[in-house]
Amino acid sequence: MGNEVYDPSVLDTYGYTESPNVITSMEFERILSASGPYMGHLMRPYDREEPKKIAWIQCVGSRDTHECSNAYCSGVCCMYAIKEAVIAMEHAHGDVDAAIFYMDMRTHGKDFEDYYARAKNEHGVRFIRSRIHTIEPGENGDIRIKYADDTGELKEEIFNLVVLSVGFQVGNDTIELADRLGIELNKNHFAKTDSFVPVATTRAGVYVCGAIQGPKDIPQSVVESSAAAAVSGVLLSESRWTRTEKKVMPPQTNVVGQPPRIGVFVCQCGINIAGVVNVPEVRDYASTLPYVTYVEDNMYTCSQDTQVKMAEVIKEQGINRVVVAACTPKTHEPLFQETLMNAGLNKYLFEMTNIRNQDSWVHPNDPEAATEKAKDLVRMAVSKAALLEPLPETELKLNPVTLMVGGGVAGMVAAKNIADQGYEVHLVERSDKLGGQANYLNKTWKGEDIRSYVRFLTHDVEAHPRIQLHLSTEIVGVDGFIGNFKSMLKTRAGRISAVEHGVAVIATGGRELKPEEYLYGENPGVLTHLELDELFIRDDPKLKELNSAAFIQCVGSREPGRPYCSRVCCTHTMESALELKRHNPGMEVYVMYRDMRTYGEREELFTEARKQGIIFFRYDPENKPKVISNNGSLEIEINDSILNRPITIKADILTLATAILPLKSERLAQYFKIPVNDDGFYIEAHAKLRPVDFATEGVFLCGLSHYPKPLDESIAQALAAASRATGLIATGKVFASGTVAHVNPVLCSSCGVCLEVCPFGAPSFIEEGHFAGRAEVNPVLCKGCGLCVASCRSGALNLKGFGEEQIMAMIDKV
């Protein structure tokens, strides 16, 4: 069950029903889409002219307590507005002035803050902090916007197009379906769930994922879909495979010895390619190339109907090699390879050339040259395809054991779910107890007791017959590959043991930054969030004696050395500030912030905090608050952005909302060959499509090691990782890629360079026989990176699917 977008026609302030040039963000998405009404060309509805000045108005129907709107934040609107502004500037034929009017810029996701900064600094998107009340029609379909800027100065601008950033809401059909299913909804009509099983509804056996659970973006929706599968898997584990129908693939056509019959499919990709490249000309050119027996161009070659047609054409035309000229093979190559298999061809008889990312997108202002380059790329791909041979994939048994690295909440949740589904788990934790950072947290944003939950979870994990605990233990080495890993464990006492496992889940967690500013460590009244939570947990009597308290946000986050947003801090501050008010209603509480990022339904905490009299002061990073100690008392100097003058706040305690840091894990990253970003967090295989997978097959991630996130999201991601792991384990087998290195032992000089350069340990020396001492490659360990091939001085190594003759053929055709 999904959601619907807010309908702004119920508001009379924005003129949505009066002016054709006031549109919703969803309508603007369609304008930008290659399959939209204007074929992806940037036009405004009024006169089909390209707008030169576009305004985005945020929070339309969201963060609004009026009866016709929604009080919660829709969570995604800030990012999609930035994306739309950037894409609009790229689609335009001339300069576009893009302005986003906002209250708080909520770019709280992984890499979102960086995207925000690039939009502002590189693309020139203007960000204006102002809540627009009304807009007025101007001349020739233009729109007049009056607003007050940060200084309170009244301004007026004329825009050619206004985009209303509308939020999510639950539709009546969804509400009716929930009623029929017997699941409770909350006051915002989202499914009622708790933080500790965020995909479970109030009715046993009914689970939710995506926007019905609350406003969220695509990565979190994908995570929750896998999480829902994980908890469903526990209930269905005993009946696994009992009603499964296996897909029967047609037998592969033997093409060995046959002359190449190449089919070339050129994708228009809407206007992503066809807006620059003359696709029909490229298609016709491809038909003149050697061995090409069939050509066609498609609006979207990756679409389902085109895939079905492609399989039929392969069979009808007797095609035995396929070239697709489209976008990136990173996301689409597996799709086309599956189509070949459905048509009875070996999937390695396929070549894909990228005429979007490597051509139309980088040469948008030179269509003629881009078309010639597309021809070059197609000619190269065809020359390689003619030399392709079918490659086998090795089937291997998969060891149904999981290594869980990290014993925090995420690690324990994932371990318990996998074990509940009937599989053995080894849980490795380098400290002497389970629970991680959750041991020091007080409550969730919904008010649930975290420590009680951790105690119950720890007990369940420790008592689980399928979970073997390794406390005070670290990993000191990893060998093997998906399905057959061997990890070496070392206890604090120095005892070393080996664990053989088929998959691994990395949940190494994070930690709270200990700051070096704002008198932290010098004045006992300056605390971090976890230190304040400890006072709450102890119910420290001095909490009732406090007369004033202050919070400073973004301490160590959103700064040059640590540019990311730590995501949880604003919500944590709201919960802590309200908890202080519960201890002493008369206490004065102040919050100094940059952007209040209480996303989703967490916005209700921000609203409640203002109702309780908590006072908020916004500051800019160039003019941060100053904290001084006056005879032991804390005084905070800050410039009031409304009064536009400095003020001094006296506080009995000051809590710093510090950054969340990843635990140092360079060695672990090397052991499992998993990437780490500049901030030290692990990099997933694909932010949207594979948010809990690593590029290294058989290794998954969850929790704070991926990116800062609240407890409920960590649990959902842990369940998602468990789902991905068990989905692999349940098959009992894996296939090694056919694109692997191969050694000609006759040419091998036994220099050993390939052994030294391979990051996966695939090459080794033959120990016995006529070629003893020469190199060989384990095809299961090989990842097809080609490093050994490029390093081989004797030319003994070759990469199947990227052979020397194939590469040279492509070079010859440039």
PDB file of N, CA and C in Angstrom, residues 529-607:
ATOM      1  N   HIS A 529      25.253  14.202  24.227  1.00  0.00           N
ATOM      2  CA  HIS A 529      23.919  13.604  24.310  1.00  0.00           C
ATOM      3  C   HIS A 529      23.921  12.329  25.143  1.00  0.00           C
ATOM      4  N   LEU A 530      24.914  11.477  24.936  1.00  0.00           N
ATOM      5  CA  LEU A 530      24.949  10.221  25.687  1.00  0.00           C
ATOM      6  C   LEU A 530      25.158  10.469  27.170  1.00  0.00           C
ATOM      7  N   GLU A 531      25.925  11.493  27.505  1.00  0.00           N
ATOM      8  CA  GLU A 531      26.137  11.822  28.927  1.00  0.00           C
ATOM      9  C   GLU A 531      24.853  12.361  29.555  1.00  0.00           C
ATOM     10  N   LEU A 532      24.076  13.136  28.797  1.00  0.00           N
ATOM     11  CA  LEU A 532      22.787  13.585  29.316  1.00  0.00           C
ATOM     12  C   LEU A 532      21.828  12.406  29.445  1.00  0.00           C
ATOM     13  N   ASP A 533      21.845  11.490  28.481  1.00  0.00           N
ATOM     14  CA  ASP A 533      20.993  10.306  28.575  1.00  0.00           C
ATOM     15  C   ASP A 533      21.311   9.498  29.827  1.00  0.00           C
ATOM     16  N   GLU A 534      22.584   9.445  30.203  1.00  0.00           N
ATOM     17  CA  GLU A 534      22.955   8.714  31.414  1.00  0.00           C
ATOM     18  C   GLU A 534      22.313   9.343  32.643  1.00  0.00           C
ATOM     19  N   LEU A 535      22.214  10.665  32.667  1.00  0.00           N
ATOM     20  CA  LEU A 535      21.523  11.330  33.781  1.00  0.00           C
ATOM     21  C   LEU A 535      20.046  10.957  33.798  1.00  0.00           C
ATOM     22  N   PHE A 536      19.435  10.894  32.635  1.00  0.00           N
ATOM     23  CA  PHE A 536      18.021  10.490  32.555  1.00  0.00           C
ATOM     24  C   PHE A 536      17.840   9.055  33.033  1.00  0.00           C
ATOM     25  N   ILE A 537      18.748   8.176  32.598  1.00  0.00           N
ATOM     26  CA  ILE A 537      18.631   6.758  32.958  1.00  0.00           C
ATOM     27  C   ILE A 537      18.748   6.588  34.475  1.00  0.00           C
ATOM     28  N   ARG A 538      19.659   7.341  35.091  1.00  0.00           N
ATOM     29  CA  ARG A 538      19.830   7.264  36.548  1.00  0.00           C
ATOM     30  C   ARG A 538      18.767   8.037  37.303  1.00  0.00           C
ATOM     31  N   ASP A 539      17.970   8.803  36.541  1.00  0.00           N
ATOM     32  CA  ASP A 539      17.005   9.717  37.163  1.00  0.00           C
ATOM     33  C   ASP A 539      17.721  10.581  38.201  1.00  0.00           C
ATOM     34  N   ASP A 540      18.800  11.190  37.753  1.00  0.00           N
ATOM     35  CA  ASP A 540      19.658  11.981  38.634  1.00  0.00           C
ATOM     36  C   ASP A 540      18.855  13.117  39.274  1.00  0.00           C
ATOM     37  N   PRO A 541      18.927  13.236  40.603  1.00  0.00           N
ATOM     38  CA  PRO A 541      18.142  14.272  41.298  1.00  0.00           C
ATOM     39  C   PRO A 541      18.447  15.696  40.852  1.00  0.00           C
ATOM     40  N   LYS A 542      19.660  15.934  40.363  1.00  0.00           N
ATOM     41  CA  LYS A 542      20.015  17.307  40.009  1.00  0.00           C
ATOM     42  C   LYS A 542      19.251  17.803  38.779  1.00  0.00           C
ATOM     43  N   LEU A 543      18.636  16.876  38.030  1.00  0.00           N
ATOM     44  CA  LEU A 543      17.846  17.294  36.875  1.00  0.00           C
ATOM     45  C   LEU A 543      16.688  18.187  37.292  1.00  0.00           C
ATOM     46  N   LYS A 544      16.112  17.894  38.455  1.00  0.00           N
ATOM     47  CA  LYS A 544      14.984  18.695  38.934  1.00  0.00           C
ATOM     48  C   LYS A 544      15.436  20.027  39.497  1.00  0.00           C
ATOM     49  N   GLU A 545      16.731  20.141  39.774  1.00  0.00           N
ATOM     50  CA  GLU A 545      17.262  21.372  40.360  1.00  0.00           C
ATOM     51  C   GLU A 545      17.724  22.364  39.303  1.00  0.00           C
ATOM     52  N   LEU A 546      17.784  21.926  38.050  1.00  0.00           N
ATOM     53  CA  LEU A 546      18.255  22.811  36.985  1.00  0.00           C
ATOM     54  C   LEU A 546      17.215  23.893  36.699  1.00  0.00           C
ATOM     55  N   ASN A 547      17.688  25.093  36.520  1.00  0.00           N
ATOM     56  CA  ASN A 547      16.797  26.206  36.149  1.00  0.00           C
ATOM     57  C   ASN A 547      16.828  26.500  34.651  1.00  0.00           C
ATOM     58  N   SER A 548      17.935  26.137  34.005  1.00  0.00           N
ATOM     59  CA  SER A 548      18.054  26.416  32.573  1.00  0.00           C
ATOM     60  C   SER A 548      18.983  25.397  31.926  1.00  0.00           C
ATOM     61  N   ALA A 549      18.705  25.117  30.672  1.00  0.00           N
ATOM     62  CA  ALA A 549      19.525  24.173  29.903  1.00  0.00           C
ATOM     63  C   ALA A 549      19.586  24.650  28.457  1.00  0.00           C
ATOM     64  N   ALA A 550      20.675  24.331  27.798  1.00  0.00           N
ATOM     65  CA  ALA A 550      20.852  24.739  26.403  1.00  0.00           C
ATOM     66  C   ALA A 550      21.417  23.586  25.595  1.00  0.00           C
ATOM     67  N   PHE A 551      21.133  23.611  24.309  1.00  0.00           N
ATOM     68  CA  PHE A 551      21.635  22.619  23.361  1.00  0.00           C
ATOM     69  C   PHE A 551      22.252  23.357  22.176  1.00  0.00           C
ATOM     70  N   ILE A 552      23.375  22.853  21.690  1.00  0.00           N
ATOM     71  CA  ILE A 552      23.976  23.369  20.458  1.00  0.00           C
ATOM     72  C   ILE A 552      24.040  22.218  19.459  1.00  0.00           C
ATOM     73  N   GLN A 553      23.460  22.424  18.293  1.00  0.00           N
ATOM     74  CA  GLN A 553      23.391  21.402  17.258  1.00  0.00           C
ATOM     75  C   GLN A 553      24.597  21.454  16.323  1.00  0.00           C
ATOM     76  N   CYS A 554      24.767  20.373  15.571  1.00  0.00           N
ATOM     77  CA  CYS A 554      25.783  20.277  14.505  1.00  0.00           C
ATOM     78  C   CYS A 554      27.199  20.495  15.033  1.00  0.00           C
ATOM     79  N   VAL A 555      27.491  19.933  16.196  1.00  0.00           N
ATOM     80  CA  VAL A 555      28.838  20.041  16.752  1.00  0.00           C
ATOM     81  C   VAL A 555      29.692  18.931  16.133  1.00  0.00           C
ATOM     82  N   GLY A 556      30.553  19.307  15.227  1.00  0.00           N
ATOM     83  CA  GLY A 556      31.396  18.341  14.539  1.00  0.00           C
ATOM     84  C   GLY A 556      30.776  17.766  13.280  1.00  0.00           C
ATOM     85  N   SER A 557      29.542  18.143  12.978  1.00  0.00           N
ATOM     86  CA  SER A 557      28.887  17.712  11.747  1.00  0.00           C
ATOM     87  C   SER A 557      28.665  18.921  10.836  1.00  0.00           C
ATOM     88  N   ARG A 558      28.500  18.642   9.540  1.00  0.00           N
ATOM     89  CA  ARG A 558      28.231  19.684   8.547  1.00  0.00           C
ATOM     90  C   ARG A 558      29.320  20.769   8.595  1.00  0.00           C
ATOM     91  N   GLU A 559      30.554  20.307   8.775  1.00  0.00           N
ATOM     92  CA  GLU A 559      31.707  21.196   8.807  1.00  0.00           C
ATOM     93  C   GLU A 559      32.719  20.693   7.784  1.00  0.00           C
ATOM     94  N   PRO A 560      33.677  21.528   7.372  1.00  0.00           N
ATOM     95  CA  PRO A 560      34.598  21.133   6.307  1.00  0.00           C
ATOM     96  C   PRO A 560      35.273  19.782   6.522  1.00  0.00           C
ATOM     97  N   GLY A 561      35.708  19.487   7.743  1.00  0.00           N
ATOM     98  CA  GLY A 561      36.376  18.214   7.973  1.00  0.00           C
ATOM     99  C   GLY A 561      35.435  17.039   8.092  1.00  0.00           C
ATOM    100  N   ARG A 562      34.158  17.321   8.309  1.00  0.00           N
ATOM    101  CA  ARG A 562      33.145  16.271   8.495  1.00  0.00           C
ATOM    102  C   ARG A 562      31.837  16.800   7.931  1.00  0.00           C
ATOM    103  N   PRO A 563      31.682  16.793   6.612  1.00  0.00           N
ATOM    104  CA  PRO A 563      30.590  17.539   5.980  1.00  0.00           C
ATOM    105  C   PRO A 563      29.206  16.901   6.077  1.00  0.00           C
ATOM    106  N   TYR A 564      29.112  15.658   6.522  1.00  0.00           N
ATOM    107  CA  TYR A 564      27.818  14.982   6.520  1.00  0.00           C
ATOM    108  C   TYR A 564      26.966  15.386   7.727  1.00  0.00           C
ATOM    109  N   CYS A 565      25.658  15.220   7.575  1.00  0.00           N
ATOM    110  CA  CYS A 565      24.705  15.412   8.667  1.00  0.00           C
ATOM    111  C   CYS A 565      24.597  14.101   9.430  1.00  0.00           C
ATOM    112  N   SER A 566      24.596  14.161  10.759  1.00  0.00           N
ATOM    113  CA  SER A 566      24.537  12.941  11.563  1.00  0.00           C
ATOM    114  C   SER A 566      23.114  12.442  11.810  1.00  0.00           C
ATOM    115  N   ARG A 567      22.141  13.063  11.219  1.00  0.00           N
ATOM    116  CA  ARG A 567      20.775  12.552  11.051  1.00  0.00           C
ATOM    117  C   ARG A 567      19.938  12.438  12.325  1.00  0.00           C
ATOM    118  N   VAL A 568      20.532  11.984  13.414  1.00  0.00           N
ATOM    119  CA  VAL A 568      19.744  11.696  14.622  1.00  0.00           C
ATOM    120  C   VAL A 568      19.728  12.848  15.615  1.00  0.00           C
ATOM    121  N   CYS A 569      20.613  13.818  15.456  1.00  0.00           N
ATOM    122  CA  CYS A 569      20.893  14.782  16.527  1.00  0.00           C
ATOM    123  C   CYS A 569      19.711  15.704  16.830  1.00  0.00           C
ATOM    124  N   CYS A 570      19.049  16.192  15.779  1.00  0.00           N
ATOM    125  CA  CYS A 570      17.932  17.116  16.011  1.00  0.00           C
ATOM    126  C   CYS A 570      16.795  16.430  16.754  1.00  0.00           C
ATOM    127  N   THR A 571      16.464  15.217  16.342  1.00  0.00           N
ATOM    128  CA  THR A 571      15.403  14.478  17.027  1.00  0.00           C
ATOM    129  C   THR A 571      15.803  14.159  18.454  1.00  0.00           C
ATOM    130  N   HIS A 572      17.060  13.763  18.655  1.00  0.00           N
ATOM    131  CA  HIS A 572      17.555  13.459  19.998  1.00  0.00           C
ATOM    132  C   HIS A 572      17.453  14.686  20.897  1.00  0.00           C
ATOM    133  N   THR A 573      17.781  15.846  20.343  1.00  0.00           N
ATOM    134  CA  THR A 573      17.681  17.083  21.121  1.00  0.00           C
ATOM    135  C   THR A 573      16.235  17.380  21.490  1.00  0.00           C
ATOM    136  N   MET A 574      15.324  17.198  20.560  1.00  0.00           N
ATOM    137  CA  MET A 574      13.910  17.457  20.880  1.00  0.00           C
ATOM    138  C   MET A 574      13.424  16.551  22.002  1.00  0.00           C
ATOM    139  N   GLU A 575      13.762  15.261  21.922  1.00  0.00           N
ATOM    140  CA  GLU A 575      13.341  14.325  22.963  1.00  0.00           C
ATOM    141  C   GLU A 575      13.972  14.688  24.309  1.00  0.00           C
ATOM    142  N   SER A 576      15.267  15.042  24.296  1.00  0.00           N
ATOM    143  CA  SER A 576      15.948  15.390  25.555  1.00  0.00           C
ATOM    144  C   SER A 576      15.415  16.693  26.134  1.00  0.00           C
ATOM    145  N   ALA A 577      15.158  17.676  25.271  1.00  0.00           N
ATOM    146  CA  ALA A 577      14.625  18.954  25.754  1.00  0.00           C
ATOM    147  C   ALA A 577      13.254  18.764  26.389  1.00  0.00           C
ATOM    148  N   LEU A 578      12.419  17.947  25.774  1.00  0.00           N
ATOM    149  CA  LEU A 578      11.091  17.680  26.343  1.00  0.00           C
ATOM    150  C   LEU A 578      11.201  16.866  27.626  1.00  0.00           C
ATOM    151  N   GLU A 579      12.193  15.971  27.691  1.00  0.00           N
ATOM    152  CA  GLU A 579      12.401  15.197  28.921  1.00  0.00           C
ATOM    153  C   GLU A 579      12.818  16.104  30.072  1.00  0.00           C
ATOM    154  N   LEU A 580      13.644  17.104  29.784  1.00  0.00           N
ATOM    155  CA  LEU A 580      14.009  18.078  30.811  1.00  0.00           C
ATOM    156  C   LEU A 580      12.777  18.836  31.291  1.00  0.00           C
ATOM    157  N   LYS A 581      11.914  19.190  30.359  1.00  0.00           N
ATOM    158  CA  LYS A 581      10.675  19.877  30.725  1.00  0.00           C
ATOM    159  C   LYS A 581       9.777  18.987  31.587  1.00  0.00           C
ATOM    160  N   ARG A 582       9.809  17.671  31.319  1.00  0.00           N
ATOM    161  CA  ARG A 582       9.017  16.752  32.133  1.00  0.00           C
ATOM    162  C   ARG A 582       9.564  16.664  33.551  1.00  0.00           C
ATOM    163  N   HIS A 583      10.876  16.768  33.700  1.00  0.00           N
ATOM    164  CA  HIS A 583      11.475  16.752  35.031  1.00  0.00           C
ATOM    165  C   HIS A 583      11.208  18.049  35.781  1.00  0.00           C
ATOM    166  N   ASN A 584      11.242  19.154  35.043  1.00  0.00           N
ATOM    167  CA  ASN A 584      11.054  20.472  35.684  1.00  0.00           C
ATOM    168  C   ASN A 584      10.349  21.383  34.684  1.00  0.00           C
ATOM    169  N   PRO A 585       9.009  21.433  34.726  1.00  0.00           N
ATOM    170  CA  PRO A 585       8.252  22.226  33.743  1.00  0.00           C
ATOM    171  C   PRO A 585       8.632  23.694  33.698  1.00  0.00           C
ATOM    172  N   GLY A 586       9.175  24.214  34.792  1.00  0.00           N
ATOM    173  CA  GLY A 586       9.536  25.623  34.821  1.00  0.00           C
ATOM    174  C   GLY A 586      10.913  25.922  34.279  1.00  0.00           C
ATOM    175  N   MET A 587      11.635  24.914  33.869  1.00  0.00           N
ATOM    176  CA  MET A 587      12.996  25.102  33.374  1.00  0.00           C
ATOM    177  C   MET A 587      12.992  25.852  32.039  1.00  0.00           C
ATOM    178  N   GLU A 588      13.956  26.753  31.877  1.00  0.00           N
ATOM    179  CA  GLU A 588      14.142  27.436  30.604  1.00  0.00           C
ATOM    180  C   GLU A 588      15.078  26.597  29.733  1.00  0.00           C
ATOM    181  N   VAL A 589      14.622  26.268  28.531  1.00  0.00           N
ATOM    182  CA  VAL A 589      15.400  25.412  27.633  1.00  0.00           C
ATOM    183  C   VAL A 589      15.600  26.144  26.313  1.00  0.00           C
ATOM    184  N   TYR A 590      16.854  26.179  25.865  1.00  0.00           N
ATOM    185  CA  TYR A 590      17.204  26.876  24.632  1.00  0.00           C
ATOM    186  C   TYR A 590      17.889  25.893  23.674  1.00  0.00           C
ATOM    187  N   VAL A 591      17.584  26.023  22.384  1.00  0.00           N
ATOM    188  CA  VAL A 591      18.206  25.182  21.354  1.00  0.00           C
ATOM    189  C   VAL A 591      18.784  26.082  20.273  1.00  0.00           C
ATOM    190  N   MET A 592      20.082  25.925  20.030  1.00  0.00           N
ATOM    191  CA  MET A 592      20.771  26.680  18.982  1.00  0.00           C
ATOM    192  C   MET A 592      21.063  25.736  17.817  1.00  0.00           C
ATOM    193  N   TYR A 593      20.520  26.026  16.640  1.00  0.00           N
ATOM    194  CA  TYR A 593      20.546  25.083  15.535  1.00  0.00           C
ATOM    195  C   TYR A 593      20.829  25.801  14.220  1.00  0.00           C
ATOM    196  N   ARG A 594      21.117  25.001  13.183  1.00  0.00           N
ATOM    197  CA  ARG A 594      21.305  25.537  11.839  1.00  0.00           C
ATOM    198  C   ARG A 594      20.085  25.257  10.958  1.00  0.00           C
ATOM    199  N   ASP A 595      19.709  23.997  10.874  1.00  0.00           N
ATOM    200  CA  ASP A 595      18.458  23.573  10.236  1.00  0.00           C
ATOM    201  C   ASP A 595      17.861  22.515  11.147  1.00  0.00           C
ATOM    202  N   MET A 596      16.595  22.643  11.486  1.00  0.00           N
ATOM    203  CA  MET A 596      15.971  21.653  12.349  1.00  0.00           C
ATOM    204  C   MET A 596      15.512  20.477  11.494  1.00  0.00           C
ATOM    205  N   ARG A 597      16.182  19.344  11.642  1.00  0.00           N
ATOM    206  CA  ARG A 597      15.954  18.199  10.768  1.00  0.00           C
ATOM    207  C   ARG A 597      15.180  17.083  11.475  1.00  0.00           C
ATOM    208  N   THR A 598      14.030  17.434  11.988  1.00  0.00           N
ATOM    209  CA  THR A 598      13.127  16.449  12.580  1.00  0.00           C
ATOM    210  C   THR A 598      12.217  15.937  11.464  1.00  0.00           C
ATOM    211  N   TYR A 599      12.766  15.050  10.652  1.00  0.00           N
ATOM    212  CA  TYR A 599      12.083  14.604   9.440  1.00  0.00           C
ATOM    213  C   TYR A 599      10.957  13.619   9.764  1.00  0.00           C
ATOM    214  N   GLY A 600      10.044  13.467   8.812  1.00  0.00           N
ATOM    215  CA  GLY A 600       8.937  12.527   8.986  1.00  0.00           C
ATOM    216  C   GLY A 600       8.018  12.951  10.119  1.00  0.00           C
ATOM    217  N   GLU A 601       7.509  11.963  10.828  1.00  0.00           N
ATOM    218  CA  GLU A 601       6.613  12.256  11.943  1.00  0.00           C
ATOM    219  C   GLU A 601       7.357  12.778  13.163  1.00  0.00           C
ATOM    220  N   ARG A 602       8.675  12.782  13.103  1.00  0.00           N
ATOM    221  CA  ARG A 602       9.469  13.384  14.181  1.00  0.00           C
ATOM    222  C   ARG A 602       9.208  14.881  14.298  1.00  0.00           C
ATOM    223  N   GLU A 603       8.639  15.461  13.256  1.00  0.00           N
ATOM    224  CA  GLU A 603       8.276  16.876  13.276  1.00  0.00           C
ATOM    225  C   GLU A 603       7.354  17.189  14.451  1.00  0.00           C
ATOM    226  N   GLU A 604       6.577  16.198  14.893  1.00  0.00           N
ATOM    227  CA  GLU A 604       5.661  16.421  16.005  1.00  0.00           C
ATOM    228  C   GLU A 604       6.416  16.766  17.293  1.00  0.00           C
ATOM    229  N   LEU A 605       7.626  16.236  17.445  1.00  0.00           N
ATOM    230  CA  LEU A 605       8.438  16.589  18.617  1.00  0.00           C
ATOM    231  C   LEU A 605       8.839  18.063  18.562  1.00  0.00           C
ATOM    232  N   PHE A 606       9.209  18.521  17.374  1.00  0.00           N
ATOM    233  CA  PHE A 606       9.578  19.926  17.200  1.00  0.00           C
ATOM    234  C   PHE A 606       8.393  20.834  17.522  1.00  0.00           C
ATOM    235  N   THR A 607       7.214  20.434  17.038  1.00  0.00           N
ATOM    236  CA  THR A 607       5.997  21.212  17.314  1.00  0.00           C
ATOM    237  C   THR A 607       5.697  21.230  18.805  1.00  0.00           C
TER     238      THR A 607
END
